Amino acid sequence: TDVICPMYPSIDEIIEWAYITAPKLNEQRPFIMCEYAHAMGNSSGSLSDYWDVIKKAHGLQGGFIWDWIDQGILMKDENGREWHAYGGDFGEASH
């Protein structure tokens, strides 16, 4: 491929890649994480820890975030307040 594109590498793994593995292999392709976070609701914390490394290390070019959207269905309660419904809100059996 034209890029190195791991899925969900740890911060330690991208540090090892940038400072040890890539130089040892003389790897010149950009390192772009095909996914490195799953952001549903407010679950996307600690991205700054990744970006602190990405900004410093040659060859690291960021990555893609899975589900940068809330997948709930917008509903209204009997008082007109909006809320997001999920699977368990529709009466189906637990899996």
Short mmCIF file of C-alpha atoms in Angstrom, two decimals:
data_model
loop_
_atom_site.label_atom_id
_atom_site.label_comp_id
_atom_site.label_asym_id
_atom_site.label_seq_id
_atom_site.Cartn_x
_atom_site.Cartn_y
_atom_site.Cartn_z
CA THR A 1 0.00 0.00 0.00
CA ASP A 2 0.97 3.64 -0.24
CA VAL A 3 0.58 4.15 3.51
CA ILE A 4 1.08 2.28 6.76
CA CYS A 5 -2.48 2.07 8.08
CA PRO A 6 -2.94 0.21 11.37
CA MET A 7 -6.24 -0.04 13.21
CA TYR A 8 -6.39 1.08 16.84
CA PRO A 9 -2.67 1.15 17.65
CA SER A 10 -1.79 2.23 21.17
CA ILE A 11 0.16 5.42 21.74
CA ASP A 12 3.16 3.30 22.73
CA GLU A 13 2.90 1.43 19.42
CA ILE A 14 2.92 4.61 17.34
CA ILE A 15 5.89 5.92 19.32
CA GLU A 16 7.75 2.65 18.70
CA TRP A 17 6.88 2.80 15.00
CA ALA A 18 8.01 6.41 14.57
CA TYR A 19 11.24 6.26 16.54
CA ILE A 20 12.42 2.64 16.28
CA THR A 21 10.74 0.50 13.63
CA ALA A 22 10.34 2.95 10.73
CA PRO A 23 13.93 4.25 10.95
CA LYS A 24 15.31 0.70 11.23
CA LEU A 25 13.38 -0.31 8.09
CA ASN A 26 14.06 3.01 6.35
CA GLU A 27 10.28 3.23 5.96
CA GLN A 28 9.21 6.38 4.10
CA ARG A 29 5.48 5.78 3.72
CA PRO A 30 3.17 7.92 5.88
CA PHE A 31 1.63 6.33 8.96
CA ILE A 32 -2.11 7.04 8.96
CA MET A 33 -4.27 5.12 11.41
CA CYS A 34 -7.29 3.79 9.51
CA GLU A 35 -9.13 3.97 12.86
CA TYR A 36 -7.85 5.10 16.23
CA ALA A 37 -10.89 6.21 18.18
CA HIS A 38 -14.58 5.42 18.38
CA ALA A 39 -16.50 8.60 19.06
CA MET A 40 -20.09 7.96 19.97
CA GLY A 41 -21.65 10.42 22.35
CA ASN A 42 -18.87 11.83 24.53
CA SER A 43 -16.57 8.81 24.31
CA SER A 44 -13.68 10.36 22.39
CA GLY A 45 -11.41 11.46 25.22
CA SER A 46 -7.62 11.31 25.25
CA LEU A 47 -7.21 12.25 21.59
CA SER A 48 -4.75 14.94 22.66
CA ASP A 49 -2.42 12.18 23.89
CA TYR A 50 -2.27 10.80 20.34
CA TRP A 51 -1.86 14.25 18.80
CA ASP A 52 1.00 15.18 21.09
CA VAL A 53 2.95 12.29 19.52
CA ILE A 54 1.65 12.81 15.97
CA LYS A 55 2.76 16.45 15.94
CA LYS A 56 6.30 15.59 17.07
CA ALA A 57 7.15 12.45 15.10
CA HIS A 58 8.15 12.40 11.44
CA GLY A 59 5.85 10.30 9.28
CA LEU A 60 2.85 10.19 11.62
CA GLN A 61 -0.05 11.85 9.83
CA GLY A 62 -3.06 11.26 12.03
CA GLY A 63 -5.96 8.96 11.49
CA PHE A 64 -9.66 8.45 11.16
CA ILE A 65 -12.31 8.36 13.84
CA TRP A 66 -15.05 5.77 13.67
CA ASP A 67 -18.62 6.98 14.10
CA TRP A 68 -18.18 10.69 14.60
CA ILE A 69 -21.93 10.85 15.00
CA ASP A 70 -24.49 9.82 17.55
CA GLN A 71 -26.34 6.78 16.21
CA GLY A 72 -29.35 7.21 18.43
CA ILE A 73 -32.72 8.06 16.96
CA LEU A 74 -33.99 11.47 17.99
CA MET A 75 -37.24 11.07 19.91
CA LYS A 76 -39.49 13.34 21.97
CA ASP A 77 -41.02 12.46 25.31
CA GLU A 78 -44.57 13.33 26.36
CA ASN A 79 -43.37 16.80 27.45
CA GLY A 80 -41.73 17.53 24.09
CA ARG A 81 -38.15 17.10 25.38
CA GLU A 82 -35.81 15.56 22.84
CA TRP A 83 -33.72 12.48 23.68
CA HIS A 84 -31.78 9.87 21.71
CA ALA A 85 -33.20 6.34 21.69
CA TYR A 86 -30.99 3.27 21.31
CA GLY A 87 -31.60 -0.44 20.75
CA GLY A 88 -32.87 -1.25 24.23
CA ASP A 89 -35.44 1.56 24.04
CA PHE A 90 -37.58 -0.34 21.55
CA GLY A 91 -38.52 -3.40 23.59
CA GLU A 92 -36.44 -6.06 21.87
CA ALA A 93 -34.82 -8.85 23.85
CA SER A 94 -31.25 -8.41 25.05
CA HIS A 95 -28.62 -10.13 22.92
#
